[in-house]
Coordinates of C-alpha atoms and ligand atoms in Angstrom, one line a residue:
X239 CA 3.0 23.8 -2.0
X240 CA 3.2 22.3 -5.5
X241 CA 6.2 20.2 -4.3
X242 CA 4.1 19.0 -1.4
X243 CA 1.2 18.0 -3.8
X244 CA 3.7 16.2 -6.1
X245 CA 5.5 14.3 -3.3
X246 CA 2.7 13.6 -0.9
X247 CA -0.3 13.2 -3.2
X248 CA 0.7 12.5 -6.8
X249 CA 3.7 10.2 -6.0
X250 CA 1.8 7.8 -3.7
X251 CA -1.2 7.8 -6.1
X252 CA 1.1 6.9 -9.0
X253 CA 2.7 4.1 -7.0
X254 CA -0.6 2.7 -6.0
X255 CA -1.9 2.8 -9.6
X256 CA 1.3 1.1 -10.9
X257 CA 0.9 -1.6 -8.2
X258 CA -2.7 -2.4 -9.1
X259 CA -1.7 -2.4 -12.8
X260 CA 1.1 -4.9 -12.2
X261 CA -1.4 -7.2 -10.4
X262 CA -3.2 -7.6 -13.7
X263 CA -0.4 -9.9 -15.0
X264 CA -2.8 -12.1 -17.0
X265 CA -4.2 -9.1 -18.9
X266 CA -0.8 -7.4 -19.6
X267 CA 1.9 -9.1 -21.5
X268 CA 5.0 -10.0 -19.5
X269 CA 6.9 -7.0 -20.9
X270 CA 4.4 -4.3 -19.7
X271 CA 4.0 -6.1 -16.4
X272 CA 7.7 -5.9 -15.7
X273 CA 7.9 -2.2 -16.9
X274 CA 5.0 -1.2 -14.6
X275 CA 6.6 -3.0 -11.7
X276 CA 10.0 -1.6 -12.3
X277 CA 8.5 2.0 -12.6
X278 CA 6.9 1.4 -9.2
X279 CA 10.2 0.4 -7.6
X280 CA 11.8 3.5 -9.2
X281 CA 9.1 5.8 -7.7
X282 CA 9.5 3.9 -4.4
X283 CA 13.1 5.1 -4.3
X284 CA 11.9 8.7 -4.7
X285 CA 9.2 8.1 -2.0
X286 CA 11.8 6.8 0.5
X287 CA 14.1 9.7 -0.2
X288 CA 11.2 12.2 0.4
X289 CA 10.4 10.5 3.7
X290 CA 14.0 9.9 4.8
X291 CA 13.6 12.1 7.9
X292 CA 11.2 9.5 9.4
X293 CA 14.0 6.9 9.4
X294 CA 16.5 9.4 10.8
X295 CA 14.1 10.2 13.8
X296 CA 13.4 6.5 14.7
X297 CA 15.5 6.6 17.8
X298 CA 14.2 9.9 19.2
X299 CA 11.0 10.7 21.1
X300 CA 8.6 8.5 23.0
X301 CA 6.8 5.5 21.6
X302 CA 3.0 5.3 22.2
X303 CA 0.7 2.6 20.7
X304 CA 0.2 4.5 17.5
X305 CA 3.9 4.9 16.8
X306 CA 4.5 1.2 17.5
X307 CA 1.8 0.2 15.0
X308 CA 3.3 2.5 12.3
X309 CA 6.8 1.1 13.0
X310 CA 5.6 -2.5 12.8
X311 CA 3.7 -1.7 9.6
X312 CA 6.8 -0.2 8.0
X313 CA 8.9 -3.2 9.0
X314 CA 6.3 -5.6 7.5
X315 CA 6.0 -3.5 4.4
X316 CA 9.8 -3.3 4.1
X317 CA 10.2 -7.1 4.3
X318 CA 7.4 -7.9 1.8
X319 CA 8.6 -5.2 -0.6
X320 CA 12.2 -6.5 -0.4
X321 CA 11.0 -10.1 -1.3
X322 CA 9.0 -8.6 -4.2
X323 CA 12.0 -6.7 -5.6
X324 CA 14.5 -9.6 -5.2
X325 CA 12.1 -12.2 -6.7
X326 CA 11.4 -9.7 -9.6
X327 CA 15.1 -9.5 -10.4
X328 CA 15.5 -13.3 -10.3
X329 CA 12.5 -14.2 -12.5
X330 CA 12.7 -11.3 -14.9
X331 CA 12.2 -12.3 -18.6
X332 CA 11.9 -8.9 -20.3
X333 CA 13.5 -6.0 -18.4
X334 CA 16.5 -8.1 -17.1
X335 CA 16.1 -10.9 -19.7
X336 CA 19.8 -11.0 -20.3
X337 CA 20.3 -12.3 -16.7
X338 CA 17.4 -14.8 -16.4
X339 CA 18.6 -16.0 -13.0
X340 CA 15.9 -18.4 -12.2
X341 CA 12.8 -20.3 -13.5
X342 CA 12.3 -21.9 -10.1
X343 CA 8.6 -22.4 -9.3
X344 CA 9.1 -21.6 -5.6
X345 CA 10.6 -18.2 -6.5
X346 CA 7.7 -17.4 -8.8
X347 CA 5.3 -18.4 -6.0
X348 CA 7.1 -16.2 -3.6
X349 CA 6.8 -13.4 -6.2
X350 CA 3.0 -13.4 -6.4
X351 CA 2.6 -14.2 -2.7
X352 CA 4.6 -11.1 -1.7
X353 CA 2.8 -9.0 -4.3
X354 CA -0.6 -9.7 -2.8
X355 CA 0.8 -9.0 0.7
X356 CA 2.4 -5.8 -0.5
X357 CA -1.0 -4.6 -1.9
X358 CA -2.7 -5.1 1.4
X359 CA 0.1 -3.7 3.6
X360 CA 0.5 -0.7 1.3
X361 CA -3.2 0.0 2.0
X362 CA -2.7 -0.3 5.7
X363 CA 0.3 2.0 5.4
X364 CA -1.6 4.6 3.4
X365 CA -4.4 4.5 6.0
X366 CA -2.0 5.2 8.9
X367 CA -0.9 8.4 7.1
X368 CA -4.3 9.4 5.7
X369 CA -4.5 12.4 8.1
X370 CA -1.4 13.9 6.6
X371 CA -2.7 13.2 3.0
X372 CA -6.0 15.0 3.9
X373 CA -4.1 17.9 5.5
X374 CA -1.9 18.3 2.4
X375 CA -5.0 18.1 0.1
X376 CA -6.8 20.7 2.2
X377 CA -3.8 23.1 1.9
X378 CA -3.3 22.5 -1.8
X379 CA -6.9 22.9 -2.8
X380 CA -7.4 25.7 -0.2
X381 CA -10.3 24.0 1.5
X382 CA -11.8 25.4 4.7
X383 CA -13.3 23.0 7.3
X384 CA -16.8 22.0 6.2
X385 CA -19.3 19.8 8.1
X386 CA -21.1 18.8 5.0
X387 CA -17.8 17.7 3.3
X388 CA -16.8 15.8 6.4
X389 CA -20.2 14.1 6.5
X390 CA -20.0 13.1 2.8
X391 CA -16.5 11.8 3.2
X392 CA -17.5 9.7 6.3
X393 CA -20.4 8.2 4.4
X394 CA -18.0 7.4 1.4
X395 CA -15.6 5.8 3.9
X396 CA -18.4 3.6 5.3
X397 CA -19.5 2.6 1.8
X398 CA -15.9 1.8 0.8
X399 CA -15.6 -0.5 3.9
X400 CA -18.7 -2.4 2.8
X401 CA -18.0 -2.6 -0.9
X402 CA -14.3 -3.4 -0.1
X403 CA -15.3 -6.4 2.0
X404 CA -17.4 -7.7 -0.9
X405 CA -14.6 -7.1 -3.4
X406 CA -12.2 -8.9 -1.1
X407 CA -14.3 -12.1 -1.4
X408 CA -14.9 -11.6 -5.2
X409 CA -11.2 -11.5 -5.8
X410 CA -10.5 -14.4 -3.4
X411 CA -7.8 -12.2 -1.6
X412 CA -7.8 -14.3 1.6
X413 CA -6.8 -17.4 -0.4
X414 CA -4.0 -15.5 -2.1
X415 CA -2.7 -14.1 1.2
X416 CA -2.6 -17.6 2.7
X417 CA -0.3 -18.9 0.0
X418 CA -3.2 -20.9 -1.5
X419 CA -2.8 -21.0 -5.2
X420 CA -6.3 -20.2 -6.6
X421 CA -7.0 -21.5 -10.0
X422 CA -9.8 -19.1 -10.2
X423 CA -8.0 -16.3 -12.1
X424 CA -9.8 -13.2 -13.1
X425 CA -11.3 -13.8 -16.6
X426 CA -9.9 -10.8 -18.5
X427 CA -11.6 -12.1 -21.7
X428 CA -15.0 -11.3 -20.3
X429 CA -14.3 -8.0 -18.3
X430 CA -11.3 -5.9 -17.6
X431 CA -12.3 -2.7 -15.7
X432 CA -14.1 -4.6 -12.8
X433 CA -10.7 -6.2 -11.9
X434 CA -9.2 -2.7 -11.3
X435 CA -12.3 -1.4 -9.6
X436 CA -12.4 -4.4 -7.2
X437 CA -8.7 -4.0 -6.3
X438 CA -9.0 -0.2 -5.9
X439 CA -12.0 -0.7 -3.5
X440 CA -10.3 -3.5 -1.6
X441 CA -7.2 -1.3 -1.0
X442 CA -9.4 1.8 -0.2
X443 CA -11.5 -0.3 2.3
X444 CA -8.4 -1.6 4.1
X445 CA -7.0 2.0 4.2
X446 CA -10.3 3.3 5.7
X447 CA -10.2 0.6 8.4
X448 CA -6.5 1.4 9.2
X449 CA -7.2 5.2 9.3
X450 CA -10.0 4.8 11.8
X451 CA -8.0 2.3 13.9
X452 CA -5.2 5.0 14.0
X453 CA -7.8 7.5 15.3
X454 CA -8.8 5.1 18.1
X455 CA -5.1 4.5 19.0
X456 CA -4.4 8.3 19.0
X457 CA -7.2 8.7 21.5
X458 CA -5.9 5.8 23.6
X459 CA -2.4 7.5 23.6
X460 CA -3.9 10.8 24.7
X461 CA -5.9 9.1 27.6
X462 CA -2.7 7.3 28.7
X463 CA -0.7 10.6 28.6
X464 CA -3.3 12.4 30.6
X465 CA -3.5 9.6 33.2
X466 CA 0.3 9.6 33.6
X467 CA 0.3 13.4 33.9
X468 CA -2.4 13.2 36.6
X469 CA -0.3 10.7 38.6
X470 CA 2.8 13.0 38.7
Ligands
HEM616 C1 3.0 1.5 -3.3 C2 3.7 1.8 -2.3 C3 3.5 2.9 -1.3 C4 2.5 3.8 -1.2 C5 1.2 4.0 -2.1 C6 2.8 4.7 0.0 C7 2.0 5.7 0.4 C8 2.3 6.6 1.4 C9 1.5 7.8 1.8 C10 0.2 8.2 1.2 C11 2.2 8.4 2.7 C12 1.8 9.8 3.4 C13 2.2 10.9 2.6 C14 3.7 11.2 2.7 O1 4.2 11.5 3.8 O2 4.4 11.0 1.7 C15 3.4 7.7 3.0 C16 4.4 8.1 3.9 C17 5.5 7.3 4.2 N1 5.9 6.1 3.6 FE1 4.9 5.2 2.1 N2 3.9 4.3 0.5 C18 4.4 3.2 -0.2 C19 5.5 2.4 0.1 C20 6.3 2.6 1.2 C21 7.4 1.7 1.6 C22 7.8 0.3 0.9 C23 8.0 2.2 2.7 C24 9.2 1.6 3.5 C25 8.9 1.0 4.6 C26 7.3 3.5 2.9 C27 7.7 4.4 3.9 C28 7.0 5.6 4.2 C29 7.4 6.6 5.2 C30 8.7 6.4 6.1 C31 6.5 7.6 5.2 C32 6.5 8.9 6.1 C33 5.9 8.5 7.5 C34 5.9 9.7 8.4 O3 6.5 10.8 8.1 O4 5.1 9.6 9.4 N3 6.3 3.7 2.0 N4 3.5 6.6 2.2
HEM617 C1 4.6 -3.8 -8.4 C2 5.4 -4.8 -8.6 C3 4.9 -6.2 -9.0 C4 3.8 -6.8 -8.7 C5 2.6 -6.4 -7.9 C6 3.8 -8.1 -9.4 C7 2.9 -9.1 -9.3 C8 2.8 -10.3 -10.1 C9 1.8 -11.2 -10.2 C10 0.5 -11.1 -9.4 C11 2.1 -12.2 -11.1 C12 1.2 -13.4 -11.5 C13 1.7 -14.7 -10.9 C14 0.7 -15.8 -11.2 O1 -0.4 -15.6 -10.8 O2 1.2 -16.8 -11.7 C15 3.4 -11.9 -11.6 C16 4.1 -12.7 -12.4 C17 5.4 -12.3 -12.9 N1 6.2 -11.2 -12.6 FE1 5.6 -9.7 -11.3 N2 5.0 -8.2 -10.1 C18 5.7 -7.0 -9.9 C19 6.9 -6.6 -10.5 C20 7.6 -7.4 -11.3 C21 8.9 -7.0 -11.9 C22 9.6 -5.7 -11.6 C23 9.3 -8.1 -12.6 C24 10.6 -8.2 -13.4 C25 11.5 -7.2 -13.6 C26 8.3 -9.1 -12.6 C27 8.4 -10.3 -13.2 C28 7.3 -11.3 -13.3 C29 7.4 -12.5 -14.1 C30 8.5 -12.9 -15.0 C31 6.2 -13.2 -13.9 C32 5.7 -14.5 -14.5 C33 5.9 -15.6 -13.6 C34 5.4 -16.9 -14.2 O3 4.2 -17.2 -13.9 O4 6.2 -17.6 -14.8 N3 7.3 -8.7 -11.8 N4 3.9 -10.7 -10.9

């Protein structure tokens, strides 16, 4: 059970925290930025090893709408994460300073562009697996089903959706995702913690949206299966 808590709860939480920390490039020095990013890539290796069975089972079983969405999200995440890793190695000035492969502006642009996409797709990805996260949390903390808790969590989810949409505009995320270089950087000299709060809420809001979209898709899959069974 402890292993499950470590691999399925603590590990993803640590990766998400490192990812958001690395986004604060203009608050951190280059050195800490690269260290946080490298640590996240290291934990990602562990995460992929933990979940290796998912890759091994790719060719077995039937594909419904839900499974297709998870597959496409993983491919998308895999591509953006690969771009982030490769550009990191190429532009490194601290961790791999001895190499200093490139100072090319295009590669630097690809680096921040992929970083913002990774942040959003990781949130979609976490949302698609949220049911498992809640099941593990329920087992680890020995929680029995409770209507009040479910109600409070649903209310919190709704709140996160609303505040997340607001934070999305405050941070100018849509400009960043469209390769538009925004000169409106977060002003870390006036406030630091709101930057982290906004990013956390943006990612949580996207995860909530993705979680509920998955619930709808699961119901769609069930209706389809029942209809097919009725026809045979
Ligand atoms: C910051 C980065 C990431 C975070 C926060 C994250 C988060 C999560 C969470 C919360 C889960 C469900 C709990 C679990 O099964 O471990 C999960 C599962 C999984 N993740 Fe990630 N993940 C990240 C990156 C990635 C990447 C880049 C890939 C590769 C495409 C990936 C592939 C998987 C797979 C294959 C599963 C298991 C799916 C299943 O069994 O249905 N993750 N991830
Ligand atoms: C979680 C992983 C990472 C994320 C989310 C991330 C994100 C970012 C962001 C948002 C910037 C600011 C770009 C700008 O606005 O101009 C940046 C810059 C930079 N990153 Fe990363 N990064 C990550 C990992 C790394 C790693 C592992 C390295 C090197 C080993 C690295 C090296 C750099 C360098 C050298 C810059 C400065 C580019 C410049 O403006 O000259 N990053 N990164």
